[in-house]
mmCIF file of C-alpha atoms in Angstrom:
data_model
loop_
_atom_site.group_PDB
_atom_site.id
_atom_site.type_symbol
_atom_site.label_atom_id
_atom_site.label_comp_id
_atom_site.label_asym_id
_atom_site.label_seq_id
_atom_site.Cartn_x
_atom_site.Cartn_y
_atom_site.Cartn_z
ATOM 1 C CA UNK J 1 -2.535 6.084 -5.469
ATOM 2 C CA UNK J 2 -4.809 8.783 -6.959
ATOM 3 C CA UNK J 3 -3.767 12.331 -6.134
ATOM 4 C CA UNK J 4 -7.263 13.713 -6.812
ATOM 5 C CA UNK J 5 -8.420 11.829 -3.695
ATOM 6 C CA UNK J 6 -7.779 13.576 -0.400
ATOM 7 C CA UNK J 7 -7.476 11.011 2.437
ATOM 8 C CA UNK J 8 -9.178 10.958 5.853
ATOM 9 C CA UNK J 9 -7.087 9.072 8.248
ATOM 10 C CA UNK J 10 -7.772 7.941 11.931
ATOM 11 C CA UNK J 11 -5.122 6.972 14.493
ATOM 12 C CA UNK J 12 -5.948 4.637 17.455
ATOM 13 C CA UNK J 13 -3.316 4.529 20.134
ATOM 14 C CA UNK J 14 -3.328 4.991 24.027
ATOM 15 C CA UNK J 15 -0.195 7.147 23.975
ATOM 16 C CA UNK J 16 -1.092 10.765 23.503
ATOM 17 C CA UNK J 17 2.360 11.931 22.463
ATOM 18 C CA UNK J 18 2.720 9.195 19.952
ATOM 19 C CA UNK J 19 -0.713 10.035 18.447
ATOM 20 C CA UNK J 20 0.282 13.684 18.154
ATOM 21 C CA UNK J 21 3.592 12.883 16.514
ATOM 22 C CA UNK J 22 2.076 10.603 13.882
ATOM 23 C CA UNK J 23 -0.697 13.153 13.187
ATOM 24 C CA UNK J 24 1.962 15.726 12.515
ATOM 25 C CA UNK J 25 3.664 13.404 10.145
ATOM 26 C CA UNK J 26 0.555 12.660 8.318
ATOM 27 C CA UNK J 27 -0.675 16.119 7.924
ATOM 28 C CA UNK J 28 2.712 17.001 6.267
ATOM 29 C CA UNK J 29 1.526 14.780 3.317
ATOM 30 C CA UNK J 30 -0.187 16.881 0.613
ATOM 31 C CA UNK J 31 -2.829 14.110 -0.034
ATOM 32 C CA UNK J 32 -4.088 13.973 3.690
ATOM 33 C CA UNK J 33 -7.312 15.878 4.161
ATOM 34 C CA UNK J 34 -7.818 15.246 7.903
ATOM 35 C CA UNK J 35 -6.505 13.183 10.867
ATOM 36 C CA UNK J 36 -8.611 12.033 13.774
ATOM 37 C CA UNK J 37 -7.369 10.583 16.985
ATOM 38 C CA UNK J 38 -8.819 7.744 19.330
ATOM 39 C CA UNK J 39 -7.554 6.680 22.624
ATOM 40 C CA UNK J 40 -8.515 3.025 22.325
ATOM 41 C CA UNK J 41 -10.263 0.454 20.189
ATOM 42 C CA UNK J 42 -13.620 1.203 21.438
ATOM 43 C CA UNK J 43 -13.387 4.951 20.720
ATOM 44 C CA UNK J 44 -12.008 4.083 17.326
ATOM 45 C CA UNK J 45 -15.043 1.951 16.352
ATOM 46 C CA UNK J 46 -17.429 4.584 17.790
ATOM 47 C CA UNK J 47 -15.690 7.269 15.656
ATOM 48 C CA UNK J 48 -15.883 5.184 12.538
ATOM 49 C CA UNK J 49 -19.574 4.687 12.912
ATOM 50 C CA UNK J 50 -19.988 8.526 12.533
ATOM 51 C CA UNK J 51 -17.380 9.261 9.872
ATOM 52 C CA UNK J 52 -15.914 7.616 6.910
ATOM 53 C CA UNK J 53 -12.046 7.022 6.710
ATOM 54 C CA UNK J 54 -9.629 5.659 4.147
ATOM 55 C CA UNK J 55 -6.909 4.618 6.541
ATOM 56 C CA UNK J 56 -6.819 3.455 10.088
ATOM 57 C CA UNK J 57 -3.543 3.222 12.111
ATOM 58 C CA UNK J 58 -4.233 0.899 14.974
ATOM 59 C CA UNK J 59 -2.075 0.054 17.942
ATOM 60 C CA UNK J 60 -2.011 -3.639 18.804
ATOM 61 C CA UNK J 61 -2.203 -3.099 22.665
ATOM 62 C CA UNK J 62 -4.900 -0.656 23.910
ATOM 63 C CA UNK J 63 -7.219 -0.579 26.827
ATOM 64 C CA UNK J 64 -10.953 -1.292 26.711
ATOM 65 C CA UNK J 65 -10.600 -2.835 23.207
ATOM 66 C CA UNK J 66 -7.335 -4.031 21.769
ATOM 67 C CA UNK J 67 -6.280 -3.584 18.188
ATOM 68 C CA UNK J 68 -6.984 -7.101 17.087
ATOM 69 C CA UNK J 69 -10.583 -6.932 18.187
ATOM 70 C CA UNK J 70 -10.935 -3.356 16.653
ATOM 71 C CA UNK J 71 -9.471 -4.458 13.282
ATOM 72 C CA UNK J 72 -11.760 -7.536 13.248
ATOM 73 C CA UNK J 73 -14.733 -5.187 13.520
ATOM 74 C CA UNK J 74 -13.410 -2.708 10.915
ATOM 75 C CA UNK J 75 -12.944 -5.559 8.518
ATOM 76 C CA UNK J 76 -16.621 -6.554 9.006
ATOM 77 C CA UNK J 77 -18.285 -3.226 9.077
ATOM 78 C CA UNK J 78 -15.945 -1.094 6.967
ATOM 79 C CA UNK J 79 -14.223 -3.476 4.521
ATOM 80 C CA UNK J 80 -12.913 -0.611 2.241
ATOM 81 C CA UNK J 81 -10.930 0.841 5.042
ATOM 82 C CA UNK J 82 -7.117 -0.047 5.050
ATOM 83 C CA UNK J 83 -5.953 -0.803 8.529
ATOM 84 C CA UNK J 84 -2.234 -0.573 9.392
ATOM 85 C CA UNK J 85 -1.161 -2.227 12.709
ATOM 86 C CA UNK J 86 1.261 -0.409 14.951
ATOM 87 C CA UNK J 87 3.583 -1.904 17.526
ATOM 88 C CA UNK J 88 6.825 -0.882 19.286
ATOM 89 C CA UNK J 89 8.082 -4.581 18.758
ATOM 90 C CA UNK J 90 8.363 -7.203 16.092
ATOM 91 C CA UNK J 91 5.876 -9.360 18.093
ATOM 92 C CA UNK J 92 5.232 -12.249 15.690
ATOM 93 C CA UNK J 93 2.146 -13.711 17.346
ATOM 94 C CA UNK J 94 0.338 -10.414 17.689
ATOM 95 C CA UNK J 95 1.208 -9.231 14.262
ATOM 96 C CA UNK J 96 -0.072 -12.492 12.782
ATOM 97 C CA UNK J 97 -3.276 -12.171 14.713
ATOM 98 C CA UNK J 98 -3.690 -8.538 13.434
ATOM 99 C CA UNK J 99 -3.208 -9.690 9.856
ATOM 100 C CA UNK J 100 -5.627 -12.534 10.275
ATOM 101 C CA UNK J 101 -8.193 -10.020 11.621
ATOM 102 C CA UNK J 102 -7.978 -8.051 8.441
ATOM 103 C CA UNK J 103 -5.171 -5.550 8.715
ATOM 104 C CA UNK J 104 -3.505 -4.512 5.346
ATOM 105 C CA UNK J 105 -0.055 -4.232 6.897
ATOM 106 C CA UNK J 106 2.168 -3.584 9.876
ATOM 107 C CA UNK J 107 4.640 -0.845 10.736
ATOM 108 C CA UNK J 108 6.903 -0.303 13.737
ATOM 109 C CA UNK J 109 6.333 2.839 15.769
ATOM 110 C CA UNK J 110 9.849 3.990 15.151
ATOM 111 C CA UNK J 111 9.194 3.976 11.428
ATOM 112 C CA UNK J 112 10.344 7.149 9.625
ATOM 113 C CA UNK J 113 8.213 9.489 7.597
ATOM 114 C CA UNK J 114 9.250 8.113 4.089
ATOM 115 C CA UNK J 115 8.293 4.603 5.147
ATOM 116 C CA UNK J 116 4.883 5.732 6.384
ATOM 117 C CA UNK J 117 4.254 7.474 3.113
ATOM 118 C CA UNK J 118 5.279 4.295 1.272
ATOM 119 C CA UNK J 119 3.110 2.164 3.521
ATOM 120 C CA UNK J 120 0.121 4.297 2.846
ATOM 121 C CA UNK J 121 0.506 4.194 -0.983
ATOM 122 C CA UNK J 122 1.198 0.450 -1.033
ATOM 123 C CA UNK J 123 -1.984 -0.498 0.984
ATOM 124 C CA UNK J 124 -4.089 1.820 -1.043
ATOM 125 C CA UNK J 125 -2.863 0.014 -4.161
ATOM 126 C CA UNK J 126 -4.348 -3.167 -2.771
ATOM 127 C CA UNK J 127 -1.129 -4.810 -1.498
ATOM 128 C CA UNK J 128 0.098 -5.604 2.011
ATOM 129 C CA UNK J 129 2.987 -3.659 3.558
ATOM 130 C CA UNK J 130 5.234 -4.881 6.328
ATOM 131 C CA UNK J 131 7.773 -2.591 8.059
ATOM 132 C CA UNK J 132 11.493 -3.100 7.381
ATOM 133 C CA UNK J 133 11.781 -4.248 10.947
ATOM 134 C CA UNK J 134 9.747 -7.365 10.247
ATOM 135 C CA UNK J 135 11.829 -10.406 9.377
ATOM 136 C CA UNK J 136 11.680 -12.006 6.031
ATOM 137 C CA UNK J 137 10.551 -15.302 7.580
ATOM 138 C CA UNK J 138 7.687 -13.652 9.316
ATOM 139 C CA UNK J 139 6.799 -11.725 6.133
ATOM 140 C CA UNK J 140 6.396 -15.003 4.193
ATOM 141 C CA UNK J 141 4.411 -16.477 7.058
ATOM 142 C CA UNK J 142 2.144 -13.563 7.145
ATOM 143 C CA UNK J 143 1.533 -13.396 3.462
ATOM 144 C CA UNK J 144 0.754 -17.176 3.117
ATOM 145 C CA UNK J 145 -1.552 -17.333 6.138
ATOM 146 C CA UNK J 146 -3.612 -14.091 5.871
ATOM 147 C CA UNK J 147 -4.751 -13.995 2.284
ATOM 148 C CA UNK J 148 -8.130 -15.391 1.453
ATOM 149 C CA UNK J 149 -8.730 -16.968 -2.018
ATOM 150 C CA UNK J 150 -10.630 -13.806 -2.960
ATOM 151 C CA UNK J 151 -7.867 -11.628 -1.938
ATOM 152 C CA UNK J 152 -5.325 -13.704 -3.783
ATOM 153 C CA UNK J 153 -7.479 -13.490 -7.057
ATOM 154 C CA UNK J 154 -7.882 -9.686 -6.715
ATOM 155 C CA UNK J 155 -4.070 -9.263 -6.118
ATOM 156 C CA UNK J 156 -3.422 -11.452 -9.117
ATOM 157 C CA UNK J 157 -5.656 -9.346 -11.300
ATOM 158 C CA UNK J 158 -4.185 -6.053 -9.944
ATOM 159 C CA UNK J 159 -0.682 -7.298 -10.421
ATOM 160 C CA UNK J 160 -1.243 -8.226 -13.985
ATOM 161 C CA UNK J 161 -2.691 -4.872 -14.688
ATOM 162 C CA UNK J 162 0.307 -3.195 -13.121
ATOM 163 C CA UNK J 163 2.692 -5.470 -14.965
ATOM 164 C CA UNK J 164 1.110 -4.341 -18.261
ATOM 165 C CA UNK J 165 1.370 -0.672 -17.414
ATOM 166 C CA UNK J 166 4.949 -0.896 -16.292
ATOM 167 C CA UNK J 167 6.092 -2.998 -19.254
ATOM 168 C CA UNK J 168 4.231 -0.525 -21.476
ATOM 169 C CA UNK J 169 5.985 2.478 -19.920
ATOM 170 C CA UNK J 170 9.351 0.770 -19.972
ATOM 171 C CA UNK J 171 8.836 0.199 -23.767
ATOM 172 C CA UNK J 172 8.344 3.925 -24.069
ATOM 173 C CA UNK J 173 11.765 4.639 -22.352
ATOM 174 C CA UNK J 174 10.533 5.655 -18.846
ATOM 175 C CA UNK J 175 12.719 4.874 -15.822
ATOM 176 C CA UNK J 176 11.629 3.365 -12.563
ATOM 177 C CA UNK J 177 11.382 6.771 -10.817
ATOM 178 C CA UNK J 178 9.418 8.235 -13.663
ATOM 179 C CA UNK J 179 7.067 5.239 -13.667
ATOM 180 C CA UNK J 180 6.601 5.650 -9.925
ATOM 181 C CA UNK J 181 5.581 9.293 -10.392
ATOM 182 C CA UNK J 182 3.142 8.430 -13.138
ATOM 183 C CA UNK J 183 1.418 5.611 -11.214
ATOM 184 C CA UNK J 184 1.741 7.438 -7.744
ATOM 185 C CA UNK J 185 3.808 4.590 -6.364
ATOM 186 C CA UNK J 186 7.157 4.545 -4.580
ATOM 187 C CA UNK J 187 10.137 3.782 -6.844
ATOM 188 C CA UNK J 188 10.820 0.608 -4.706
ATOM 189 C CA UNK J 189 7.287 -0.682 -5.339
ATOM 190 C CA UNK J 190 7.919 -0.262 -9.120
ATOM 191 C CA UNK J 191 11.213 -2.065 -8.754
ATOM 192 C CA UNK J 192 9.351 -4.980 -6.986
ATOM 193 C CA UNK J 193 6.823 -5.074 -9.740
ATOM 194 C CA UNK J 194 9.570 -5.136 -12.375
ATOM 195 C CA UNK J 195 11.343 -7.991 -10.727
ATOM 196 C CA UNK J 196 8.132 -9.978 -10.324
ATOM 197 C CA UNK J 197 7.380 -9.400 -14.028
ATOM 198 C CA UNK J 198 10.788 -10.610 -14.950
ATOM 199 C CA UNK J 199 10.308 -13.826 -12.978
ATOM 200 C CA UNK J 200 6.715 -14.450 -14.081
ATOM 201 C CA UNK J 201 7.538 -13.981 -17.774
ATOM 202 C CA UNK J 202 10.883 -15.948 -17.637
ATOM 203 C CA UNK J 203 12.846 -12.902 -18.746
ATOM 204 C CA UNK J 204 16.497 -12.349 -17.628
ATOM 205 C CA UNK J 205 16.411 -8.582 -17.422
ATOM 206 C CA UNK J 206 14.534 -5.353 -18.173
ATOM 207 C CA UNK J 207 15.660 -5.594 -21.766
ATOM 208 C CA UNK J 208 13.802 -8.959 -21.858
ATOM 209 C CA UNK J 209 10.609 -7.223 -20.568
ATOM 210 C CA UNK J 210 10.904 -4.551 -23.263
ATOM 211 C CA UNK J 211 11.440 -7.290 -25.908
ATOM 212 C CA UNK J 212 8.307 -9.149 -24.551
ATOM 213 C CA UNK J 213 6.321 -5.837 -24.718
ATOM 214 C CA UNK J 214 7.326 -5.146 -28.341
ATOM 215 C CA UNK J 215 6.929 -8.726 -29.655
ATOM 216 C CA UNK J 216 3.534 -9.121 -27.919
ATOM 217 C CA UNK J 217 2.269 -5.859 -29.197
ATOM 218 C CA UNK J 218 1.777 -4.527 -25.691
ATOM 219 C CA UNK J 219 3.806 -1.443 -26.377
ATOM 220 C CA UNK J 220 1.201 -0.148 -28.735
ATOM 221 C CA UNK J 221 -1.940 -1.264 -26.708
ATOM 222 C CA UNK J 222 -4.529 1.236 -27.627
ATOM 223 C CA UNK J 223 -6.043 1.318 -24.182
ATOM 224 C CA UNK J 224 -2.689 1.895 -22.424
ATOM 225 C CA UNK J 225 -1.669 4.475 -25.149
ATOM 226 C CA UNK J 226 -4.800 6.444 -24.418
ATOM 227 C CA UNK J 227 -4.286 6.267 -20.777
ATOM 228 C CA UNK J 228 -0.620 7.398 -20.899
ATOM 229 C CA UNK J 229 -0.628 9.547 -24.137
ATOM 230 C CA UNK J 230 -0.106 12.811 -22.228
ATOM 231 C CA UNK J 231 3.062 11.802 -20.461
ATOM 232 C CA UNK J 232 4.312 10.022 -23.595
ATOM 233 C CA UNK J 233 3.751 13.347 -25.448
ATOM 234 C CA UNK J 234 5.483 15.236 -22.786
ATOM 235 C CA UNK J 235 8.442 12.938 -22.900
ATOM 236 C CA UNK J 236 8.743 13.345 -26.710
ATOM 237 C CA UNK J 237 8.795 17.156 -26.373
ATOM 238 C CA UNK J 238 11.679 16.912 -23.803
ATOM 239 C CA UNK J 239 13.725 14.913 -26.144
#
């Protein structure tokens, strides 16, 4: 996620105290510019017609217009907005409907601050996020049923770009946590990319990825070297 972009976020939930609590958490993140509240889906849509937002946290069950209908409209009118579905329960049917409507992810309402931060960064990176409370079986069901062919193609392209960046940085002796800071992603996200790259390339370990990077010439890719020359230089000075 780019740190030079300040985010505008909107929360739609019919529980006043929950909205206030989530707003306080979001405002504690340095990359959040503003947080707006909506009491229901209808008010959410009305507010989004007047102001642009990057992220929308949308409760599934709301009066006047529920979250599923609201996210359907958001996906049609504001396709660049990342919608994160909210619920108190791991309600498989409703979660699946929210994802089909166009939500980028789902989080439980009892999710902690760190997971909210991670969810935001992951969906802004073009991937789906599912709360730790969502079962692995449901996760696979959601992923397989909610991605359109275009979304799959876009994710494949993005993943390959991330693979190249991560392998390049591994070749230059950066650790997962350091790579996460450089790419503005959670360490756990970098670990997921690393494991996916190992599987896709048929490697057995991180050492295999580095070997691939060296043998393929990726480690000296001029475009990536130009992109990361500052951090490479800083690392060399530290050593």
